[in-house]
């Protein structure tokens, strides 16, 4: 499977998690692709922590406004009905529970659904950004990531070896092979994606999980 | 009527070596690049920089760093400038990392006379080590102290000669809150108008916060 294929599969499945009217904050990487797969007619409002509610699509190169970027520092557009605000207010929205859904990437997820996504192994820890605020503040947290790392090692593990981003668990984990819901007892495998089998997912997952498969909605 | 418009040379000459300086901007958007370049030219050193990022290689605060003027950086995301990592590993710069929402709220607290606040962001993580943690309503919170500075260098869009400021799109970010938390506040703006020309309903930073206004494109 090519790089683009697996990202598209994850993004398309994540898009189905968004409900009409949701206020949504998208993290860097795969999450930014989710807007391309929204079901027709579904209206969501994109929030970016650098101070915009109503983020629109990427502009054409000759329509870039240098004062209009998203949290990945990429040029964006503004939608009708958008608003601008300062960073302190933006994070008050986040911590205050006014963001319905955030979709974030992760380096590791543990068996209780807690994530590590802010410090890169072997490098000095020099960046955290808004990840910790989003994880504790958003009403629902969805993680999108490849099922295994570059070397084929599981990213879903019993205990994270990297530092955790929050003590709170996320709600849904979507990989190129599977969807897990996080229940009080831990991870529950609910869907297999990309034609993956239960044996394959079990082999590539480093943590215990329950299985309650529902009908696959995509992939 | 008072007129706060001065040259960049005059404004920046008020800054002493050893100062703690807040600098607005998210990436380079909303960053007072003219004032930073003047600070580089005038040679103040041993600076503590309070800013979300430390510029890019060869640009903005990245230039001050490369010239060895920054002793300490306080912010949320320095990973975007690899030079920070190099200086950090050589022990040439001290780094204090704070989640972005806690960073902006600490500045808000500093400017608003608040002695500290409890947030869930970073609770239970390695970033909270050494900080007071407390269970409030069954959830773990971290005590964060306010941030204040000797000087705030901010970027706005339009100013009147009294120092009232408006901002443009996502260039607003940390600028309004930093304008409240510096003993000396210098605003770099695109345009200066007469008092009364800015709609009072659109003024984000009232003039009482601002000491000097420097207009871009003026010698």
mmCIF file with all atom_site columns, C-alpha atoms in Angstrom, chain A residues 7 15 45 52-53 59 70 73 90 101 107 129 141 144 152 157 159 175 180 182 201 217:
data_model
loop_
_atom_site.group_PDB
_atom_site.id
_atom_site.type_symbol
_atom_site.label_atom_id
_atom_site.label_alt_id
_atom_site.label_comp_id
_atom_site.label_asym_id
_atom_site.label_entity_id
_atom_site.label_seq_id
_atom_site.pdbx_PDB_ins_code
_atom_site.Cartn_x
_atom_site.Cartn_y
_atom_site.Cartn_z
_atom_site.occupancy
_atom_site.B_iso_or_equiv
_atom_site.pdbx_formal_charge
_atom_site.auth_seq_id
_atom_site.auth_comp_id
_atom_site.auth_asym_id
_atom_site.auth_atom_id
_atom_site.pdbx_PDB_model_num
ATOM 1  C CA . UNK A 1 7   ? -3.413  8.142  4.743  1.00 0.00 ? 7   UNK A CA 1
ATOM 2  C CA . UNK A 1 15  ? -14.387 11.941 8.495  1.00 0.00 ? 15  UNK A CA 1
ATOM 3  C CA . UNK A 1 45  ? -16.737 24.407 11.645 1.00 0.00 ? 45  UNK A CA 1
ATOM 4  C CA . UNK A 1 52  ? -9.621  31.384 13.650 1.00 0.00 ? 52  UNK A CA 1
ATOM 5  C CA . UNK A 1 53  ? -13.014 29.686 13.773 1.00 0.00 ? 53  UNK A CA 1
ATOM 6  C CA . UNK A 1 59  ? -5.901  28.882 -1.352 1.00 0.00 ? 59  UNK A CA 1
ATOM 7  C CA . UNK A 1 70  ? -3.433  27.411 10.288 1.00 0.00 ? 70  UNK A CA 1
ATOM 8  C CA . UNK A 1 73  ? 1.727   27.413 9.623  1.00 0.00 ? 73  UNK A CA 1
ATOM 9  C CA . UNK A 1 90  ? -8.506  30.366 21.527 1.00 0.00 ? 90  UNK A CA 1
ATOM 10 C CA . UNK A 1 101 ? -13.828 17.049 18.373 1.00 0.00 ? 101 UNK A CA 1
ATOM 11 C CA . UNK A 1 107 ? 3.484   8.195  18.097 1.00 0.00 ? 107 UNK A CA 1
ATOM 12 C CA . UNK A 1 129 ? 2.583   23.308 21.128 1.00 0.00 ? 129 UNK A CA 1
ATOM 13 C CA . UNK A 1 141 ? -10.447 13.061 20.899 1.00 0.00 ? 141 UNK A CA 1
ATOM 14 C CA . UNK A 1 144 ? -5.340  8.931  13.457 1.00 0.00 ? 144 UNK A CA 1
ATOM 15 C CA . UNK A 1 152 ? 6.983   -2.298 11.454 1.00 0.00 ? 152 UNK A CA 1
ATOM 16 C CA . UNK A 1 157 ? 1.384   -0.773 23.072 1.00 0.00 ? 157 UNK A CA 1
ATOM 17 C CA . UNK A 1 159 ? 2.650   0.986  28.107 1.00 0.00 ? 159 UNK A CA 1
ATOM 18 C CA . UNK A 1 175 ? -5.307  3.284  11.865 1.00 0.00 ? 175 UNK A CA 1
ATOM 19 C CA . UNK A 1 180 ? -10.629 0.936  18.211 1.00 0.00 ? 180 UNK A CA 1
ATOM 20 C CA . UNK A 1 182 ? -11.762 3.306  24.051 1.00 0.00 ? 182 UNK A CA 1
ATOM 21 C CA . UNK A 1 201 ? -4.318  -6.742 13.586 1.00 0.00 ? 201 UNK A CA 1
ATOM 22 C CA . UNK A 1 217 ? -18.465 1.375  7.186  1.00 0.00 ? 217 UNK A CA 1
#
